[in-house]
mmCIF file of C-alpha atoms and ligand atoms in Angstrom:
data_model
loop_
_atom_site.group_PDB
_atom_site.id
_atom_site.type_symbol
_atom_site.label_atom_id
_atom_site.label_comp_id
_atom_site.label_asym_id
_atom_site.label_seq_id
_atom_site.Cartn_x
_atom_site.Cartn_y
_atom_site.Cartn_z
ATOM 1 C CA MET A 23 20.613 7.594 3.139
ATOM 2 C CA LEU A 24 21.368 3.932 2.429
ATOM 3 C CA LEU A 25 21.418 3.783 -1.373
ATOM 4 C CA LEU A 26 19.699 0.944 -3.175
ATOM 5 C CA SER A 27 22.806 -0.016 -5.185
ATOM 6 C CA GLY A 28 25.440 2.710 -5.210
ATOM 7 C CA PRO A 29 28.769 2.792 -7.037
ATOM 8 C CA ASN A 30 31.776 1.405 -5.172
ATOM 9 C CA MET A 31 34.873 3.325 -6.224
ATOM 10 C CA ALA A 32 37.371 1.816 -3.804
ATOM 11 C CA GLY A 33 39.989 0.733 -6.333
ATOM 12 C CA ASN A 34 42.147 2.383 -9.006
ATOM 13 C CA GLU A 35 39.351 4.505 -10.514
ATOM 14 C CA LEU A 36 40.856 7.873 -9.554
ATOM 15 C CA LYS A 37 44.355 6.822 -10.616
ATOM 16 C CA TYR A 38 43.313 5.625 -14.078
ATOM 17 C CA VAL A 39 40.912 8.498 -14.715
ATOM 18 C CA THR A 40 43.561 11.008 -13.629
ATOM 19 C CA GLU A 41 45.963 9.400 -16.068
ATOM 20 C CA CYS A 42 43.436 9.977 -18.876
ATOM 21 C CA ILE A 43 43.046 13.596 -17.874
ATOM 22 C CA THR A 44 46.748 14.363 -17.495
ATOM 23 C CA THR A 45 47.626 12.675 -20.806
ATOM 24 C CA GLY A 46 44.613 14.136 -22.642
ATOM 25 C CA TRP A 47 43.299 10.697 -23.705
ATOM 26 C CA VAL A 48 39.779 11.345 -22.477
ATOM 27 C CA SER A 49 37.696 10.775 -25.567
ATOM 28 C CA SER A 50 36.883 8.094 -28.071
ATOM 29 C CA VAL A 51 40.309 6.538 -28.545
ATOM 30 C CA GLY A 52 42.695 5.313 -25.911
ATOM 31 C CA ALA A 53 44.293 2.265 -24.380
ATOM 32 C CA TYR A 54 41.641 1.841 -21.683
ATOM 33 C CA VAL A 55 38.874 1.165 -24.206
ATOM 34 C CA ASP A 56 40.899 -1.717 -25.643
ATOM 35 C CA GLN A 57 41.834 -3.016 -22.201
ATOM 36 C CA PHE A 58 38.270 -2.818 -20.911
ATOM 37 C CA GLU A 59 36.983 -4.696 -23.959
ATOM 38 C CA LYS A 60 39.624 -7.388 -23.474
ATOM 39 C CA MET A 61 38.721 -7.792 -19.808
ATOM 40 C CA ALA A 62 34.981 -7.903 -20.585
ATOM 41 C CA ALA A 63 35.431 -10.636 -23.214
ATOM 42 C CA GLU A 64 37.693 -12.660 -20.943
ATOM 43 C CA PHE A 65 35.265 -12.452 -18.058
ATOM 44 C CA ALA A 66 32.249 -13.403 -20.169
ATOM 45 C CA GLY A 67 34.186 -16.173 -21.901
ATOM 46 C CA THR A 68 33.577 -14.775 -25.386
ATOM 47 C CA LYS A 69 36.081 -14.082 -28.122
ATOM 48 C CA TYR A 70 35.162 -10.443 -28.646
ATOM 49 C CA ALA A 71 33.721 -7.469 -26.799
ATOM 50 C CA VAL A 72 32.815 -4.024 -28.107
ATOM 51 C CA ALA A 73 32.310 -1.162 -25.680
ATOM 52 C CA THR A 74 29.304 1.116 -26.143
ATOM 53 C CA SER A 75 27.948 4.284 -24.569
ATOM 54 C CA SER A 76 25.236 2.354 -22.672
ATOM 55 C CA GLY A 77 23.476 -0.963 -22.351
ATOM 56 C CA THR A 78 20.598 0.483 -24.344
ATOM 57 C CA THR A 79 22.818 1.419 -27.283
ATOM 58 C CA ALA A 80 24.475 -2.020 -27.098
ATOM 59 C CA LEU A 81 21.033 -3.642 -27.485
ATOM 60 C CA HIS A 82 20.081 -1.290 -30.292
ATOM 61 C CA ILE A 83 23.239 -2.029 -32.298
ATOM 62 C CA CYS A 84 22.719 -5.794 -31.927
ATOM 63 C CA LEU A 85 19.224 -5.442 -33.391
ATOM 64 C CA VAL A 86 20.431 -3.158 -36.177
ATOM 65 C CA MET A 87 23.046 -5.755 -37.122
ATOM 66 C CA MET A 88 20.321 -8.404 -37.356
ATOM 67 C CA GLY A 89 18.436 -6.196 -39.811
ATOM 68 C CA VAL A 90 15.463 -5.867 -37.482
ATOM 69 C CA ASN A 91 13.040 -3.267 -38.860
ATOM 70 C CA SER A 92 9.508 -1.907 -38.729
ATOM 71 C CA ASP A 93 8.039 -5.029 -40.355
ATOM 72 C CA ASP A 94 9.288 -7.187 -37.497
ATOM 73 C CA TYR A 95 8.519 -8.378 -33.998
ATOM 74 C CA VAL A 96 11.014 -9.183 -31.271
ATOM 75 C CA ILE A 97 10.027 -11.505 -28.408
ATOM 76 C CA THR A 98 10.893 -10.340 -24.916
ATOM 77 C CA PRO A 99 9.571 -10.814 -21.350
ATOM 78 C CA ASN A 100 6.772 -8.595 -20.095
ATOM 79 C CA ILE A 101 8.736 -7.728 -16.976
ATOM 80 C CA THR A 102 11.942 -5.956 -17.841
ATOM 81 C CA PHE A 103 13.451 -2.515 -17.603
ATOM 82 C CA ILE A 104 12.081 -0.211 -20.312
ATOM 83 C CA ALA A 105 15.433 -0.002 -22.144
ATOM 84 C CA THR A 106 14.971 -3.485 -23.627
ATOM 85 C CA CYS A 107 11.788 -2.372 -25.358
ATOM 86 C CA ASN A 108 13.075 1.073 -26.238
ATOM 87 C CA ALA A 109 15.967 -0.536 -28.107
ATOM 88 C CA ILE A 110 13.477 -2.700 -30.006
ATOM 89 C CA LYS A 111 11.305 0.315 -30.842
ATOM 90 C CA TYR A 112 14.324 2.336 -32.089
ATOM 91 C CA THR A 113 14.504 -0.140 -34.992
ATOM 92 C CA GLY A 114 10.797 0.378 -35.724
ATOM 93 C CA ALA A 115 10.018 -3.198 -34.643
ATOM 94 C CA ASN A 116 7.456 -4.074 -31.999
ATOM 95 C CA PRO A 117 7.984 -6.212 -28.926
ATOM 96 C CA ILE A 118 5.834 -9.279 -28.331
ATOM 97 C CA PHE A 119 5.628 -9.742 -24.584
ATOM 98 C CA ILE A 120 5.685 -13.164 -22.959
ATOM 99 C CA ASP A 121 4.423 -13.301 -19.394
ATOM 100 C CA THR A 122 6.740 -13.911 -16.478
ATOM 101 C CA THR A 123 6.814 -16.745 -13.941
ATOM 102 C CA VAL A 124 5.537 -16.070 -10.437
ATOM 103 C CA LYS A 125 8.603 -17.578 -8.780
ATOM 104 C CA SER A 126 11.687 -16.801 -10.865
ATOM 105 C CA TRP A 127 10.364 -13.563 -12.426
ATOM 106 C CA GLN A 128 11.950 -14.606 -15.758
ATOM 107 C CA MET A 129 10.201 -15.181 -19.079
ATOM 108 C CA ASP A 130 7.855 -18.175 -18.742
ATOM 109 C CA LEU A 131 9.276 -20.795 -21.109
ATOM 110 C CA ASP A 132 6.080 -22.892 -21.052
ATOM 111 C CA LEU A 133 4.206 -19.894 -22.384
ATOM 112 C CA LEU A 134 6.953 -19.145 -24.862
ATOM 113 C CA GLU A 135 6.764 -22.690 -26.203
ATOM 114 C CA GLU A 136 2.986 -22.514 -26.419
ATOM 115 C CA PHE A 137 3.138 -19.211 -28.260
ATOM 116 C CA LEU A 138 5.770 -20.384 -30.726
ATOM 117 C CA THR A 139 3.948 -23.666 -31.370
ATOM 118 C CA HIS A 140 0.460 -22.262 -31.911
ATOM 119 C CA GLU A 141 0.884 -18.658 -32.992
ATOM 120 C CA THR A 142 3.882 -18.750 -35.318
ATOM 121 C CA GLU A 143 4.874 -20.514 -38.518
ATOM 122 C CA GLN A 144 8.023 -20.924 -40.574
ATOM 123 C CA ARG A 145 8.298 -19.312 -43.977
ATOM 124 C CA ASN A 146 11.556 -19.848 -45.845
ATOM 125 C CA GLY A 147 13.368 -20.594 -42.614
ATOM 126 C CA VAL A 148 12.128 -17.462 -40.838
ATOM 127 C CA CYS A 149 9.675 -17.348 -37.946
ATOM 128 C CA HIS A 150 6.460 -15.414 -38.692
ATOM 129 C CA TYR A 151 3.507 -14.406 -36.555
ATOM 130 C CA LYS A 152 0.551 -16.248 -38.103
ATOM 131 C CA LYS A 153 -2.060 -13.544 -37.527
ATOM 132 C CA ASP A 154 -0.469 -10.782 -39.576
ATOM 133 C CA GLY A 155 2.404 -12.546 -41.339
ATOM 134 C CA LYS A 156 5.117 -10.326 -39.863
ATOM 135 C CA ARG A 157 8.607 -11.701 -39.203
ATOM 136 C CA ILE A 158 9.900 -12.574 -35.740
ATOM 137 C CA PRO A 159 13.642 -12.766 -36.372
ATOM 138 C CA VAL A 160 14.896 -12.261 -32.820
ATOM 139 C CA ILE A 161 14.176 -13.268 -29.246
ATOM 140 C CA MET A 162 15.643 -11.094 -26.533
ATOM 141 C CA PRO A 163 15.597 -12.881 -23.177
ATOM 142 C CA VAL A 164 16.350 -10.697 -20.179
ATOM 143 C CA HIS A 165 18.245 -12.112 -17.205
ATOM 144 C CA VAL A 166 16.023 -10.299 -14.743
ATOM 145 C CA LEU A 167 17.935 -9.139 -11.650
ATOM 146 C CA GLY A 168 20.898 -11.298 -12.716
ATOM 147 C CA ASN A 169 18.873 -14.518 -12.477
ATOM 148 C CA MET A 170 18.510 -16.750 -15.546
ATOM 149 C CA CYS A 171 15.983 -19.156 -16.986
ATOM 150 C CA ASN A 172 16.680 -22.684 -18.274
ATOM 151 C CA MET A 173 19.039 -21.647 -21.051
ATOM 152 C CA ASP A 174 19.193 -25.110 -22.635
ATOM 153 C CA ARG A 175 15.459 -25.056 -23.144
ATOM 154 C CA LEU A 176 15.425 -21.457 -24.342
ATOM 155 C CA LEU A 177 18.186 -22.112 -26.875
ATOM 156 C CA LEU A 178 16.426 -25.245 -28.111
ATOM 157 C CA LEU A 179 13.151 -23.383 -28.621
ATOM 158 C CA ALA A 180 15.000 -20.592 -30.421
ATOM 159 C CA LYS A 181 16.720 -23.124 -32.675
ATOM 160 C CA GLN A 182 13.525 -25.018 -33.446
ATOM 161 C CA HIS A 183 11.806 -21.793 -34.472
ATOM 162 C CA ASN A 184 14.742 -20.076 -36.180
ATOM 163 C CA LEU A 185 15.014 -17.206 -33.748
ATOM 164 C CA THR A 186 18.301 -15.406 -33.203
ATOM 165 C CA VAL A 187 19.037 -14.998 -29.504
ATOM 166 C CA ILE A 188 20.309 -11.622 -28.345
ATOM 167 C CA GLU A 189 20.675 -11.672 -24.584
ATOM 168 C CA ASP A 190 19.773 -8.664 -22.522
ATOM 169 C CA SER A 191 22.325 -9.703 -19.920
ATOM 170 C CA THR A 192 22.805 -6.115 -18.813
ATOM 171 C CA GLU A 193 22.054 -7.032 -15.186
ATOM 172 C CA ALA A 194 23.861 -10.353 -15.232
ATOM 173 C CA LEU A 195 27.574 -9.626 -15.095
ATOM 174 C CA GLY A 196 28.850 -12.417 -12.847
ATOM 175 C CA SER A 197 25.878 -14.771 -13.458
ATOM 176 C CA TYR A 198 26.335 -18.301 -14.778
ATOM 177 C CA TYR A 199 24.237 -21.136 -16.154
ATOM 178 C CA LYS A 200 25.971 -24.519 -15.900
ATOM 179 C CA GLY A 201 29.227 -22.614 -15.398
ATOM 180 C CA LYS A 202 28.858 -20.599 -18.599
ATOM 181 C CA HIS A 203 28.618 -16.850 -18.291
ATOM 182 C CA ALA A 204 25.445 -14.892 -19.086
ATOM 183 C CA GLY A 205 25.674 -13.131 -22.428
ATOM 184 C CA SER A 206 27.698 -15.935 -24.012
ATOM 185 C CA PHE A 207 24.696 -18.107 -24.984
ATOM 186 C CA GLY A 208 23.147 -16.047 -27.732
ATOM 187 C CA LEU A 209 24.684 -14.832 -30.951
ATOM 188 C CA MET A 210 25.354 -11.672 -28.964
ATOM 189 C CA GLY A 211 24.988 -10.581 -25.353
ATOM 190 C CA THR A 212 25.048 -7.169 -23.722
ATOM 191 C CA PHE A 213 26.112 -5.563 -20.446
ATOM 192 C CA SER A 214 25.332 -2.256 -18.789
ATOM 193 C CA TYR A 215 27.641 -0.184 -16.606
ATOM 194 C CA ASN A 216 24.961 2.218 -15.476
ATOM 195 C CA GLY A 217 25.452 3.694 -11.985
ATOM 196 C CA ASN A 218 23.429 1.059 -10.125
ATOM 197 C CA LYS A 219 24.975 -1.994 -11.814
ATOM 198 C CA ILE A 220 27.430 -4.397 -10.207
ATOM 199 C CA ILE A 221 30.225 -2.385 -11.804
ATOM 200 C CA THR A 222 29.841 1.075 -13.274
ATOM 201 C CA THR A 223 31.521 3.475 -15.667
ATOM 202 C CA GLY A 224 29.015 6.192 -14.812
ATOM 203 C CA GLY A 225 27.239 5.115 -17.971
ATOM 204 C CA GLY A 226 28.355 2.561 -20.499
ATOM 205 C CA GLY A 227 27.717 -0.798 -22.096
ATOM 206 C CA MET A 228 29.266 -3.754 -23.885
ATOM 207 C CA ILE A 229 28.399 -6.185 -26.656
ATOM 208 C CA VAL A 230 29.978 -9.624 -26.350
ATOM 209 C CA THR A 231 30.076 -12.259 -29.078
ATOM 210 C CA ASP A 232 32.142 -15.088 -30.533
ATOM 211 C CA ASP A 233 31.480 -13.851 -34.046
ATOM 212 C CA GLU A 234 34.393 -11.831 -35.410
ATOM 213 C CA ALA A 235 32.443 -10.271 -38.277
ATOM 214 C CA LEU A 236 29.710 -9.068 -35.919
ATOM 215 C CA ALA A 237 32.263 -7.646 -33.487
ATOM 216 C CA LYS A 238 33.930 -5.706 -36.301
ATOM 217 C CA LYS A 239 30.582 -4.523 -37.575
ATOM 218 C CA ALA A 240 29.547 -3.400 -34.079
ATOM 219 C CA LYS A 241 32.750 -1.378 -33.732
ATOM 220 C CA HIS A 242 32.145 0.160 -37.151
ATOM 221 C CA LEU A 243 28.513 1.059 -36.503
ATOM 222 C CA THR A 244 29.165 2.489 -33.044
ATOM 223 C CA THR A 245 31.889 4.765 -34.420
ATOM 224 C CA GLN A 246 29.900 6.543 -37.174
ATOM 225 C CA ALA A 247 30.619 3.845 -39.784
ATOM 226 C CA LYS A 248 33.777 5.612 -40.943
ATOM 227 C CA SER A 249 35.430 3.440 -43.558
ATOM 228 C CA ASP A 250 38.623 5.383 -44.202
ATOM 229 C CA PRO A 251 41.172 6.103 -41.457
ATOM 230 C CA PHE A 252 41.970 9.553 -42.858
ATOM 231 C CA GLU A 253 39.179 10.863 -45.041
ATOM 232 C CA TYR A 254 35.634 11.292 -43.818
ATOM 233 C CA ILE A 255 34.169 8.509 -45.849
ATOM 234 C CA HIS A 256 31.254 6.672 -44.232
ATOM 235 C CA ASP A 257 29.811 3.626 -45.907
ATOM 236 C CA GLU A 258 26.453 3.413 -44.102
ATOM 237 C CA ILE A 259 24.415 5.196 -41.461
ATOM 238 C CA GLY A 260 26.425 4.902 -38.278
ATOM 239 C CA TYR A 261 25.952 5.877 -34.659
ATOM 240 C CA ASN A 262 28.007 7.753 -32.096
ATOM 241 C CA TYR A 263 27.612 4.988 -29.530
ATOM 242 C CA ARG A 264 31.242 4.483 -28.465
ATOM 243 C CA LEU A 265 32.438 4.428 -24.892
ATOM 244 C CA VAL A 266 34.957 7.154 -24.102
ATOM 245 C CA ASN A 267 38.411 6.340 -22.723
ATOM 246 C CA VAL A 268 37.849 8.136 -19.439
ATOM 247 C CA ALA A 269 34.803 5.943 -18.739
ATOM 248 C CA ALA A 270 36.671 2.824 -19.868
ATOM 249 C CA ALA A 271 39.456 3.718 -17.402
ATOM 250 C CA MET A 272 36.870 3.563 -14.649
ATOM 251 C CA GLY A 273 35.652 0.284 -16.128
ATOM 252 C CA VAL A 274 39.107 -1.296 -15.959
ATOM 253 C CA ALA A 275 39.411 -0.317 -12.294
ATOM 254 C CA GLN A 276 35.942 -1.724 -11.626
ATOM 255 C CA MET A 277 36.683 -5.000 -13.430
ATOM 256 C CA GLU A 278 39.714 -5.462 -11.168
ATOM 257 C CA GLN A 279 37.314 -5.501 -8.227
ATOM 258 C CA LEU A 280 34.470 -7.459 -9.805
ATOM 259 C CA PRO A 281 35.158 -10.838 -8.129
ATOM 260 C CA GLY A 282 35.053 -9.107 -4.743
ATOM 261 C CA PHE A 283 31.828 -7.296 -5.647
ATOM 262 C CA ILE A 284 30.152 -10.558 -6.684
ATOM 263 C CA LYS A 285 31.273 -12.207 -3.453
ATOM 264 C CA ARG A 286 29.802 -9.339 -1.449
ATOM 265 C CA LYS A 287 26.473 -9.480 -3.360
ATOM 266 C CA HIS A 288 26.263 -13.168 -2.444
ATOM 267 C CA GLU A 289 26.947 -12.347 1.219
ATOM 268 C CA ILE A 290 24.253 -9.659 1.131
ATOM 269 C CA ILE A 291 21.554 -11.989 -0.244
ATOM 270 C CA ASP A 292 22.591 -14.656 2.286
ATOM 271 C CA PHE A 293 22.214 -12.090 5.050
ATOM 272 C CA TYR A 294 18.734 -11.098 3.885
ATOM 273 C CA LYS A 295 17.638 -14.705 3.441
ATOM 274 C CA THR A 296 18.835 -15.685 6.909
ATOM 275 C CA GLU A 297 17.470 -12.642 8.719
ATOM 276 C CA LEU A 298 14.103 -12.664 6.948
ATOM 277 C CA HIS A 299 13.561 -16.398 6.987
ATOM 278 C CA GLY A 300 10.047 -17.102 8.318
ATOM 279 C CA VAL A 301 9.147 -13.417 8.574
ATOM 280 C CA GLY A 302 5.542 -13.103 7.394
ATOM 281 C CA ASP A 303 5.091 -14.250 3.802
ATOM 282 C CA ILE A 304 8.479 -12.947 2.622
ATOM 283 C CA ARG A 305 10.176 -14.972 -0.077
ATOM 284 C CA PHE A 306 12.958 -14.426 -2.569
ATOM 285 C CA GLN A 307 13.466 -14.941 -6.271
ATOM 286 C CA GLU A 308 13.549 -18.627 -7.145
ATOM 287 C CA VAL A 309 16.753 -19.760 -8.773
ATOM 288 C CA TYR A 310 16.846 -22.865 -10.988
ATOM 289 C CA ALA A 311 19.293 -25.614 -10.104
ATOM 290 C CA ASP A 312 21.859 -24.835 -12.807
ATOM 291 C CA VAL A 313 21.918 -21.074 -12.285
ATOM 292 C CA ASN A 314 24.469 -19.220 -10.207
ATOM 293 C CA PRO A 315 23.208 -15.616 -10.257
ATOM 294 C CA ASN A 316 25.239 -12.545 -9.357
ATOM 295 C CA TRP A 317 22.508 -11.459 -6.894
ATOM 296 C CA TRP A 318 22.926 -7.978 -8.250
ATOM 297 C CA MET A 319 19.749 -6.621 -6.668
ATOM 298 C CA PRO A 320 18.180 -8.542 -3.747
ATOM 299 C CA THR A 321 14.422 -8.285 -4.091
ATOM 300 C CA ILE A 322 11.712 -9.604 -1.806
ATOM 301 C CA PHE A 323 8.202 -10.784 -2.581
ATOM 302 C CA THR A 324 5.481 -9.985 -0.057
ATOM 303 C CA GLU A 325 1.813 -9.066 0.297
ATOM 304 C CA ARG A 326 2.999 -6.114 2.389
ATOM 305 C CA GLN A 327 4.983 -4.566 -0.438
ATOM 306 C CA LYS A 328 3.561 -1.065 0.079
ATOM 307 C CA ALA A 329 4.113 -1.050 3.849
ATOM 308 C CA VAL A 330 7.703 -2.278 3.524
ATOM 309 C CA LEU A 331 8.466 0.251 0.789
ATOM 310 C CA LYS A 332 7.100 3.024 2.978
ATOM 311 C CA ILE A 333 8.883 2.126 6.176
ATOM 312 C CA LEU A 334 12.244 1.700 4.440
ATOM 313 C CA ASN A 335 12.071 4.881 2.380
ATOM 314 C CA ASP A 336 10.727 6.883 5.361
ATOM 315 C CA ASN A 337 13.820 5.745 7.238
ATOM 316 C CA LYS A 338 16.280 6.697 4.495
ATOM 317 C CA MET A 339 16.794 3.135 3.330
ATOM 318 C CA GLN A 340 16.284 3.380 -0.396
ATOM 319 C CA SER A 341 14.034 0.647 -1.734
ATOM 320 C CA ARG A 342 12.133 0.468 -4.988
ATOM 321 C CA PRO A 343 9.124 -1.328 -6.458
ATOM 322 C CA PHE A 344 9.566 -3.619 -9.456
ATOM 323 C CA TRP A 345 9.261 -2.223 -12.985
ATOM 324 C CA VAL A 346 5.740 -1.577 -14.181
ATOM 325 C CA PRO A 347 5.022 -4.463 -16.579
ATOM 326 C CA MET A 348 5.549 -3.432 -20.188
ATOM 327 C CA ASN A 349 1.942 -4.151 -21.259
ATOM 328 C CA GLN A 350 0.750 -1.568 -18.716
ATOM 329 C CA LEU A 351 2.784 1.264 -20.224
ATOM 330 C CA VAL A 352 0.978 3.617 -22.587
ATOM 331 C CA MET A 353 3.367 2.932 -25.497
ATOM 332 C CA PHE A 354 2.757 -0.810 -25.371
ATOM 333 C CA LYS A 355 -0.888 -1.115 -24.389
ATOM 334 C CA ASP A 356 -1.788 -2.429 -27.859
ATOM 335 C CA ASN A 357 1.156 -4.803 -28.210
ATOM 336 C CA LEU A 358 0.680 -8.531 -27.990
ATOM 337 C CA PHE A 359 1.017 -9.732 -24.398
ATOM 338 C CA TYR A 360 0.936 -13.518 -24.318
ATOM 339 C CA ASN A 361 -0.265 -14.736 -20.931
ATOM 340 C CA HIS A 362 -2.696 -16.794 -18.886
ATOM 341 C CA ASN A 363 -3.986 -14.714 -15.964
ATOM 342 C CA ASP A 364 -1.366 -11.958 -16.191
ATOM 343 C CA LYS A 365 1.286 -13.103 -13.692
ATOM 344 C CA SER A 366 3.368 -9.970 -14.329
ATOM 345 C CA ASN A 367 0.805 -7.795 -12.613
ATOM 346 C CA PHE A 368 0.847 -10.080 -9.579
ATOM 347 C CA VAL A 369 4.643 -10.062 -9.410
ATOM 348 C CA TYR A 370 4.717 -6.296 -9.900
ATOM 349 C CA HIS A 371 2.392 -5.755 -6.935
ATOM 350 C CA HIS A 372 4.455 -7.949 -4.596
ATOM 351 C CA CYS A 373 8.125 -7.233 -5.289
ATOM 352 C CA LEU A 374 10.480 -4.655 -3.901
ATOM 353 C CA SER A 375 14.240 -4.285 -4.052
ATOM 354 C CA VAL A 376 16.217 -3.578 -0.891
ATOM 355 C CA PRO A 377 19.543 -1.793 -0.224
ATOM 356 C CA CYS A 378 22.464 -3.824 -1.543
ATOM 357 C CA SER A 379 25.454 -1.598 -2.384
ATOM 358 C CA THR A 380 28.603 -3.711 -2.216
ATOM 359 C CA TYR A 381 30.015 -1.406 0.485
ATOM 360 C CA ILE A 382 27.013 -1.764 2.797
ATOM 361 C CA THR A 383 28.029 -3.148 6.207
ATOM 362 C CA ASN A 384 26.331 -6.034 7.991
ATOM 363 C CA GLU A 385 25.318 -3.574 10.726
ATOM 364 C CA GLN A 386 23.550 -1.445 8.134
ATOM 365 C CA LEU A 387 21.914 -4.524 6.638
ATOM 366 C CA LYS A 388 20.671 -5.406 10.114
ATOM 367 C CA THR A 389 19.009 -1.992 10.438
ATOM 368 C CA VAL A 390 17.194 -2.717 7.160
ATOM 369 C CA THR A 391 15.971 -6.169 8.182
ATOM 370 C CA ASP A 392 14.908 -4.855 11.605
ATOM 371 C CA LYS A 393 12.797 -2.186 9.898
ATOM 372 C CA ILE A 394 11.265 -4.767 7.526
ATOM 373 C CA LYS A 395 10.332 -6.964 10.490
ATOM 374 C CA GLU A 396 8.372 -4.057 11.999
ATOM 375 C CA CYS A 397 5.860 -4.511 9.161
ATOM 376 C CA TYR A 398 4.884 -8.012 10.286
HETATM 377 C C1 LIG B 19 17.175 -5.113 -18.138
HETATM 378 C C2 LIG B 19 17.921 -3.904 -18.609
HETATM 379 N N1 LIG B 19 18.035 -3.693 -19.929
HETATM 380 C C3 LIG B 19 18.711 -2.649 -20.409
HETATM 381 C C4 LIG B 19 19.317 -1.734 -19.567
HETATM 382 C C5 LIG B 19 19.946 -0.539 -20.190
HETATM 383 O O1 LIG B 19 21.220 -0.240 -19.775
HETATM 384 P P1 LIG B 19 21.709 1.275 -19.719
HETATM 385 O O2 LIG B 19 21.067 1.945 -18.565
HETATM 386 O O3 LIG B 19 23.196 1.136 -19.569
HETATM 387 O O4 LIG B 19 21.372 1.902 -21.016
HETATM 388 C C6 LIG B 19 19.244 -1.921 -18.177
HETATM 389 C C7 LIG B 19 19.903 -1.038 -17.199
HETATM 390 O O5 LIG B 19 19.748 0.078 -16.968
HETATM 391 C C8 LIG B 19 18.519 -3.024 -17.683
HETATM 392 O O6 LIG B 19 18.372 -3.210 -16.372
#
């Protein structure tokens, strides 16, 4: 079976994990957590990084720190992985979904601007939804598949409407806009080290920020909000969302290889683009001029989505459809979905992701593209 995006453990993973096991430093404290956080901040170009148990918990903590609650909305794209919206719902808030673009598959900034201009108003420096008067304190853009939208425009809109930007950059480790790393644009950004990501700790996440107070608060909240080093005194409701040392050890080994992984992801997308150029109606995700994505998960757009999915999976080449748009899920069917002609549904019915593990060989890639060509 050719995995869609499998973990690549070719470096020092075993060595560092073994060290944790032989020394007993497997749990919540240990040198690897600190080292992994340092490496993550350095790579993202932020001052601070706080490791978490997952990308989802990283997102949740960011929202908690912003005081987001059940009286609030959070703006997010309609096409994302469910975890973005789950994190929003954990706070009691509700997502407002903005439709996606047909070409880049990111949040449509024209629609966002239209929504903010006509449907919201400022009250005491806070954005409110006109219809019911609820607050919209946060916008959570998602860098879908490691691609990014026009961040200058997004940040300007957020500033004009007093929205705090928390980036769901969980898929965008190694992605840049005008040379600046994803996750470093908003007040906070997040990463995921889930098994299919560009690097993995089995499961894990990271919050990055330039704000020292927020970084300290994130560490505090993710470690049960214990306020005394000795006594069990907790000064607020905390969470057990820390990353354990044994996972961080894996993370350090993975970070050492990250530049090579990014390079390989770029080679893989180049291979697909060259081999599939002019084949039927196949096209790829559009990338704006200033974006240098990590190409974490090569995904094709075609009328023959179902046929391609079938032939690849029947031949043990794991490929997957795009996420079901959020407005189509039972939990969100009544949420506000701002759109003209529902582009998300169109994108959803045309996209599929193809095998792209960093260790895949060009010969294996060729077997995939040959199979795809059989559908046309
Ligand atoms: C867009 C998006 N948001 C959030 C997450 C959540 O990350 P995790 O699986 O580490 O909780 C993921 C990855 O799984 C993701 O792809």
